Coordinates of C-alpha atoms in Angstrom, one line a residue:
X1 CA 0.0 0.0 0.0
X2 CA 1.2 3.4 -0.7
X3 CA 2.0 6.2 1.9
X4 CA -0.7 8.4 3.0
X5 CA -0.5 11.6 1.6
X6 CA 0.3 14.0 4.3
X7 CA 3.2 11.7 5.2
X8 CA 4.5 11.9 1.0
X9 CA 4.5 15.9 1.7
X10 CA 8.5 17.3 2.1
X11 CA 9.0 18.6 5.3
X12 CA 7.6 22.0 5.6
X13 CA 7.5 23.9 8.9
X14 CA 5.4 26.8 7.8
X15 CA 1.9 25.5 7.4
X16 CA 0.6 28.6 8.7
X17 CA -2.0 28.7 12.0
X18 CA -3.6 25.7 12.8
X19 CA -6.1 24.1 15.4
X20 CA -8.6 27.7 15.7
X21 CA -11.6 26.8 17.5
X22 CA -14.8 25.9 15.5
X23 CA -17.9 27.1 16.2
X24 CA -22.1 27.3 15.4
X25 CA -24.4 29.4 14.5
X26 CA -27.5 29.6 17.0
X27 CA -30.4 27.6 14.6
X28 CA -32.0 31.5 14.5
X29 CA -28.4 32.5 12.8
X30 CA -28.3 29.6 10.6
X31 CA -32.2 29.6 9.8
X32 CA -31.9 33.2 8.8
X33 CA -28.4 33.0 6.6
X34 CA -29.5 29.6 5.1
X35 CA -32.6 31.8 3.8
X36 CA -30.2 34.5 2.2
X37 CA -27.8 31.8 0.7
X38 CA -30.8 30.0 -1.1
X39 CA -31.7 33.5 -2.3
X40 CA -28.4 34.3 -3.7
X41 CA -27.8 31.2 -5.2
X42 CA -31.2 31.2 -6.8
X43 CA -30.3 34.4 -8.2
X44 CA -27.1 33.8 -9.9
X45 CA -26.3 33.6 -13.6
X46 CA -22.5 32.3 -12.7
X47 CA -21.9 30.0 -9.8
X48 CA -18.6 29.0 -8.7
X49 CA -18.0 26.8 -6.0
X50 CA -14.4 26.4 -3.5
X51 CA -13.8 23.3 -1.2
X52 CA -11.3 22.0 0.9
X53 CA -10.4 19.4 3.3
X54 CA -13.9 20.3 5.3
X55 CA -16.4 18.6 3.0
X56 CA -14.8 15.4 3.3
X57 CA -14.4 14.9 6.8
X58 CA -17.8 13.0 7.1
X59 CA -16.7 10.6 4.6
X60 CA -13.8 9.9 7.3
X61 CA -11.1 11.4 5.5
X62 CA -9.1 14.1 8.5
X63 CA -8.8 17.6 7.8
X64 CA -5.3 19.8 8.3
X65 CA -6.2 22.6 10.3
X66 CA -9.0 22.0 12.7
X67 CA -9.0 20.8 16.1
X68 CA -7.8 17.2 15.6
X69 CA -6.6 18.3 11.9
X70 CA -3.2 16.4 10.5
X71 CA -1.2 19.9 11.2
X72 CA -2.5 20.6 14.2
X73 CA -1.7 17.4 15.8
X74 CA 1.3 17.1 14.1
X75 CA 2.1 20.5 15.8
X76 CA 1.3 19.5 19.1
X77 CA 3.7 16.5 18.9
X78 CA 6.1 18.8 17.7
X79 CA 5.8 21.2 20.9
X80 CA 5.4 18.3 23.1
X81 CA 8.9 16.7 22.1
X82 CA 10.8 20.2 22.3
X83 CA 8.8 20.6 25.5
X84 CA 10.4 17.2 26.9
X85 CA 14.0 18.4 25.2
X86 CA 14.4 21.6 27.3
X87 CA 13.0 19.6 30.9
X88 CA 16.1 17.5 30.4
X89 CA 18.2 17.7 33.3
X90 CA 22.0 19.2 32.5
X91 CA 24.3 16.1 33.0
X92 CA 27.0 18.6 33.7
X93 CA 25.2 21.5 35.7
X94 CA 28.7 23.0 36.7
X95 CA 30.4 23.0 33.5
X96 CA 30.6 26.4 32.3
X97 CA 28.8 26.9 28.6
X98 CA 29.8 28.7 25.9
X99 CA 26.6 30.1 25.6
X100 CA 26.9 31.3 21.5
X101 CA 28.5 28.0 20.5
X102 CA 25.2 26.0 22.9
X103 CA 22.4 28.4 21.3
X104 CA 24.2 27.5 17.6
X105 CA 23.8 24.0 18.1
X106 CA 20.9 23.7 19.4
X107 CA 19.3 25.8 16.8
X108 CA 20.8 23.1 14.5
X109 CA 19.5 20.6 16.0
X110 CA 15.9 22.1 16.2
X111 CA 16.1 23.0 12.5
X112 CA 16.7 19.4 11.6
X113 CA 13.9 18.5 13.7
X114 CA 12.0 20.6 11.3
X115 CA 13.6 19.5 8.2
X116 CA 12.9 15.6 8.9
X117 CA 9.4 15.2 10.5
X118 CA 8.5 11.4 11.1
X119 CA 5.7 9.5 9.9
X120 CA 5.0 8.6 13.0
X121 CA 4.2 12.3 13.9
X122 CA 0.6 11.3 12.8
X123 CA 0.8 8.0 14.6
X124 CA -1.6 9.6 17.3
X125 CA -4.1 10.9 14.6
X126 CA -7.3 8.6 14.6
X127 CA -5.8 7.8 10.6
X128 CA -2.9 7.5 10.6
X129 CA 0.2 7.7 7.6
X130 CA -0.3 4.4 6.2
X131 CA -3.8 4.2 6.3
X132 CA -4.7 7.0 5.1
X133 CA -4.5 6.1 1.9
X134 CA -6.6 3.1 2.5
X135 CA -9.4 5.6 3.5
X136 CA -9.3 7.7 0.6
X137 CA -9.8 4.2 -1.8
X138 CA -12.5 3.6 0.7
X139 CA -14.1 6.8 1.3
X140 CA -17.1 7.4 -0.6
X141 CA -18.9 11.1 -1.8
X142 CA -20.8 12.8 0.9
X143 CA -24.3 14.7 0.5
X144 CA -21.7 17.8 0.2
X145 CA -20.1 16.0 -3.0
X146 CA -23.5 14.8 -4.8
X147 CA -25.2 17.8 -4.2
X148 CA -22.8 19.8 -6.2
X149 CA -22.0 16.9 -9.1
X150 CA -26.1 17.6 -9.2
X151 CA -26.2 21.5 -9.4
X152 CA -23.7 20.9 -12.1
X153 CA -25.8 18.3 -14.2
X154 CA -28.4 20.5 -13.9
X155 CA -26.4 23.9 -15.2
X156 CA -27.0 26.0 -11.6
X157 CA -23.2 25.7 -11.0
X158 CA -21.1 26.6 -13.6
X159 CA -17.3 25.4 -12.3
X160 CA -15.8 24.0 -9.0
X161 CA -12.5 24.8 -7.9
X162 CA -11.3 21.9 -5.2
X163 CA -7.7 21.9 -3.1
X164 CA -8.7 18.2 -2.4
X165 CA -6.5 15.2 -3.1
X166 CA -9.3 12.6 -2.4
X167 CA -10.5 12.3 -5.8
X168 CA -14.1 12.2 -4.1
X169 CA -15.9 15.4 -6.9
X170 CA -14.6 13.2 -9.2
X171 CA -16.0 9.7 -7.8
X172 CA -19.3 11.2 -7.0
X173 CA -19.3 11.7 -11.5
X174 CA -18.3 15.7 -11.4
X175 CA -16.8 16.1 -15.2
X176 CA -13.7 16.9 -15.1
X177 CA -13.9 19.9 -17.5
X178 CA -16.2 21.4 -15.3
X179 CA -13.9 21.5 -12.1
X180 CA -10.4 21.4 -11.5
X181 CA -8.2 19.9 -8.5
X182 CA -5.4 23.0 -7.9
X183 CA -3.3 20.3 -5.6
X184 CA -3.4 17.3 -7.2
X185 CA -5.3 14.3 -6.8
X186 CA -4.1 11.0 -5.9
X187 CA -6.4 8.7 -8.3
X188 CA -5.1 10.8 -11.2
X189 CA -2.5 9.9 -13.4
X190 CA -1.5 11.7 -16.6
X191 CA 0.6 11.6 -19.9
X192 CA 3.6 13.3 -19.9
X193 CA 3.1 14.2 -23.2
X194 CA 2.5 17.8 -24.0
X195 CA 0.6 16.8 -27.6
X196 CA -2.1 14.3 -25.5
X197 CA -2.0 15.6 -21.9
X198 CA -4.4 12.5 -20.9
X199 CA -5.5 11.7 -17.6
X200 CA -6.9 8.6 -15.8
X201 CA -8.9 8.3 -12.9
X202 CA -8.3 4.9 -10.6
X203 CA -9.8 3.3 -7.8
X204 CA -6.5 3.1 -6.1
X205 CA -4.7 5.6 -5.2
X206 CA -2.0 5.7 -7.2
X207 CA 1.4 6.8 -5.1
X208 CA 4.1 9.3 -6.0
X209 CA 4.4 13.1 -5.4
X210 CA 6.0 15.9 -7.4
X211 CA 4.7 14.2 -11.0
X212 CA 7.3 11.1 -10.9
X213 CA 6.7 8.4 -13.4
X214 CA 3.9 5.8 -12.0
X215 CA 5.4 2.6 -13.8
X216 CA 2.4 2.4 -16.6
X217 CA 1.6 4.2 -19.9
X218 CA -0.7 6.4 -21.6
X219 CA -3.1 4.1 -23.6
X220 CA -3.9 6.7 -26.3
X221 CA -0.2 7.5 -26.8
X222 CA 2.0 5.0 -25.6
X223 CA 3.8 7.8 -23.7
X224 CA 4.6 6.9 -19.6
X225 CA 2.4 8.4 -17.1
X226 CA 2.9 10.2 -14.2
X227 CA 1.2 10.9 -10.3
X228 CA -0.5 14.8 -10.2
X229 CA 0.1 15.8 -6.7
X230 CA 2.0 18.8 -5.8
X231 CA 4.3 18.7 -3.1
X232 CA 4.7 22.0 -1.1
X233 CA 7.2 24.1 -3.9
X234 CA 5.4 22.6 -6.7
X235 CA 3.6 25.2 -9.0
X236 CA 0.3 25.3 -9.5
X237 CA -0.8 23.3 -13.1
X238 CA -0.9 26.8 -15.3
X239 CA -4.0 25.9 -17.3
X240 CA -6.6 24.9 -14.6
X241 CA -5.5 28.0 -12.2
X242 CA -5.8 30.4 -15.1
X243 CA -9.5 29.0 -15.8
X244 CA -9.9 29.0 -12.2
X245 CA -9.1 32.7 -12.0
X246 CA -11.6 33.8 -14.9
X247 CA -14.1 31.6 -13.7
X248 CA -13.9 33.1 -10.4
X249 CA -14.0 36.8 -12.1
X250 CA -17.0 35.8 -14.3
X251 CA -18.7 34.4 -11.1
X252 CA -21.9 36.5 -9.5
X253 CA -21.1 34.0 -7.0
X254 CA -18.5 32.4 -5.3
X255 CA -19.0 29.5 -2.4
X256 CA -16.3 28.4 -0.2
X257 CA -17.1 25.2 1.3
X258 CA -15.3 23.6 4.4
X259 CA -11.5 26.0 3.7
X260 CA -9.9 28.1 5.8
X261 CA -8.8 30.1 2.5
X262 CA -5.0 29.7 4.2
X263 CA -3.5 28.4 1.4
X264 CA -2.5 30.9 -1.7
X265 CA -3.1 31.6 -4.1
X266 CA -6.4 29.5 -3.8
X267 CA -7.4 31.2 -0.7
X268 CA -7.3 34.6 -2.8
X269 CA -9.5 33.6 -6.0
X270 CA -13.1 34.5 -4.2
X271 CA -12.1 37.8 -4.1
X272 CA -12.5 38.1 -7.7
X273 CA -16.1 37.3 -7.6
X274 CA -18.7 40.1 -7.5
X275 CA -19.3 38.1 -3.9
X276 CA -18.5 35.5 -2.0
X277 CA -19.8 33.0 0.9
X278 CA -18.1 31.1 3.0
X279 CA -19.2 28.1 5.0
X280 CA -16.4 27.0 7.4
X281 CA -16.8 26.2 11.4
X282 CA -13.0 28.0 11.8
X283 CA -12.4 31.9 10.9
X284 CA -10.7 32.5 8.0
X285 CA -8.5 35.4 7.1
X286 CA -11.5 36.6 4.4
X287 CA -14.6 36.8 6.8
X288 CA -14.4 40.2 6.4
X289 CA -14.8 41.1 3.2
X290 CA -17.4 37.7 2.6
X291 CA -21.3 38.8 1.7
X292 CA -22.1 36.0 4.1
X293 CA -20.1 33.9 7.1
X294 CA -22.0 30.5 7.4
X295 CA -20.9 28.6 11.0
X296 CA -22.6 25.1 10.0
X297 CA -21.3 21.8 8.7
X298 CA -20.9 21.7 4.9
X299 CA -23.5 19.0 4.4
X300 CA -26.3 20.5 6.1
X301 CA -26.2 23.7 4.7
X302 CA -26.1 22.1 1.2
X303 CA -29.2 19.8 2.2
X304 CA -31.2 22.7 2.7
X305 CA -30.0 24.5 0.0
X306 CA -30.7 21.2 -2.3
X307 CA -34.1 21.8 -0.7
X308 CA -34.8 25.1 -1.1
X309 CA -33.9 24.9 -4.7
X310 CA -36.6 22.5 -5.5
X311 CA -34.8 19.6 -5.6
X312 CA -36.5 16.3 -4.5
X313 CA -34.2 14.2 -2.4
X314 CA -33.4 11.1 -5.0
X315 CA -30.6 13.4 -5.3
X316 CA -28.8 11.9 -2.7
X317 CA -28.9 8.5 -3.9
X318 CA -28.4 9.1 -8.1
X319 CA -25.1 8.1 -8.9
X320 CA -23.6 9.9 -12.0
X321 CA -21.2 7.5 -14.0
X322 CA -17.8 8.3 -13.1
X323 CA -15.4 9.6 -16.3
X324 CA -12.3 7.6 -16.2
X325 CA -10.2 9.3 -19.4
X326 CA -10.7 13.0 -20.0
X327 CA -8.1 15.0 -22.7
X328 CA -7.4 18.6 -22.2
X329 CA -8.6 19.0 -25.9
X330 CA -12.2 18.5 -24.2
X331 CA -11.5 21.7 -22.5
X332 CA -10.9 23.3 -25.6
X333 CA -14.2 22.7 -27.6

């Protein structure tokens, strides 16, 4: 089995703030933003829609920054060993130090730290390394995921924008030219070729980071094939940010769903939109300048808004075929 993602990620001390409280709106909050949500997306010509690690949660699949997030805990670990470094006892209390030489060293030795976390910093995270990957094969799409692969059948949402890995828009039959994963996604595969630029969806996830060769071939070009997800340097793929970004500034309308909008430059693209909502249990650094601030799980919000729309609920149980090859020519037509 293949590593879990977090634990294929370089070492990177900087993942910003992590492990914010999360809290609810009162049901009169919610009842009455819920209302002006429906309303604004009943009124848009050009919806776009944002996600993160949030919507997946309730398919089992651990977020990064919220309470029991993967970087939060791994933090915590982190203080909790420097913590049991410094209450170490001096073997030597009366040898003299030389206190520039002491402070260089041990900043050495806490920037290697850094440099090479373990895997088993996630060992005390409910999933840990190794099996998270064997929950993303497992996880299946949430009301959150099927609710949006249904506003886009029907032509209400216009593009989706995801920094998810899981492959789960994709499962739950989302097209892929009508969404676009900004990270990566570790069921995709695609042809190194710049003349076919295939990709194929898998059930399994299929290893690798940083676009290394996966060991098989492009079947339409004979050409190898390599993983899609971005490691923390890694640019963005060029093509699917641009349409990203003038998506985004067509959009009357952009939803964030379940990100803390941390992470640039995804976390910057709603502000291209006329407006913006976000749904997140965490603050985010773009409350401020959202038309709306929605303090309620992802799938909820979207049942009633599935609801309001008209919508009976078979749309929770109709499966849309999942695409398994998609060409960037389709893009194109």
């Amino acid at each position: 089995m293949s590593a879990g993602y977090a634990s294929r990620l370089s070492s990177y001390p900087n993942k910003g703030i992590v492990g914010l409280p999360e809290s609810f709106d009162s049901k009169r909050q919610r009842d009455l933003k819920l209302k002006k949500l429906s309303e604004l997306v009943r009124d848009s010509k050009h919806l776009v829609v944002v996600t993160g690690a949030g919507i997946s949660t309730s398919a089992g699949i651990p977020d990064f920054r919220g309470p029991e997030g993967i970087w939060t805990l791994e933090k915590k670990e982190n203080n909790r060993k420097r913590k049991s470094r410094q209450s170490k006892p001096n073997p030597n209390p009366n040898r003299k130090r030389k206190h520039s030489h002491t402070t260089h060293d041990q900043h050495k030795l806490e920037s290697s730290d850094k440099r090479h976390i373990k895997k088993s910093t996630f060992t005390k995270h409910p999933i840990d390394s190794d099996s998270t990957s064997m929950e993303f094969s497992k996880a299946q799409p949430t009301l959150t995921h099927k609710a949006l692969t249904r506003l886009a059948i029907d032509g209400k949402l216009k593009y989706l924008i995801t920094q998810n890995v899981d492959g789960l828009h994709r499962r739950a039959g989302l097209v892929r030219n009508m969404h676009c994963s900004l990270h990566g996604c570790a069921f995709t595969e695609k042809c190194e070729s710049s003349d076919c630029r295939a990709e194929f969806f898998r059930d399994f996830d299929i290893g690798g980071m940083s676009f290394q060769p996966t060991g098989r071939r492009c079947t339409l070009c004979n050409e190898k094939l390599l993983d899609t997800l971005l490691d923390w340097e890694d640019a963005l793929p060029e093509a699917d940010f641009q349409r990203a970004e003038a998506e985004c500034e067509k959009a009357d309308l952009v939803i964030c769903l379940g990100t803390s909008l941390r992470i640039e430059p995804v976390g910057s693209l709603p502000l291209r939109a006329s407006k913006f909502v976000i749904v997140n249990l965490q603050v985010t650094p773009k409350d401020e300048h959202a038309a709306l601030v929605i303090k309620a799980s992802v799938d909820s919000v979207m049942e009633h808004l599935m609801s309001y729309l008209g919508f009976d609920d078979n749309w929770k149980d109709t499966a849309a075929p999942v695409e398994r090859i998609w060409t960037a020519g389709q893009s194109e037509k």
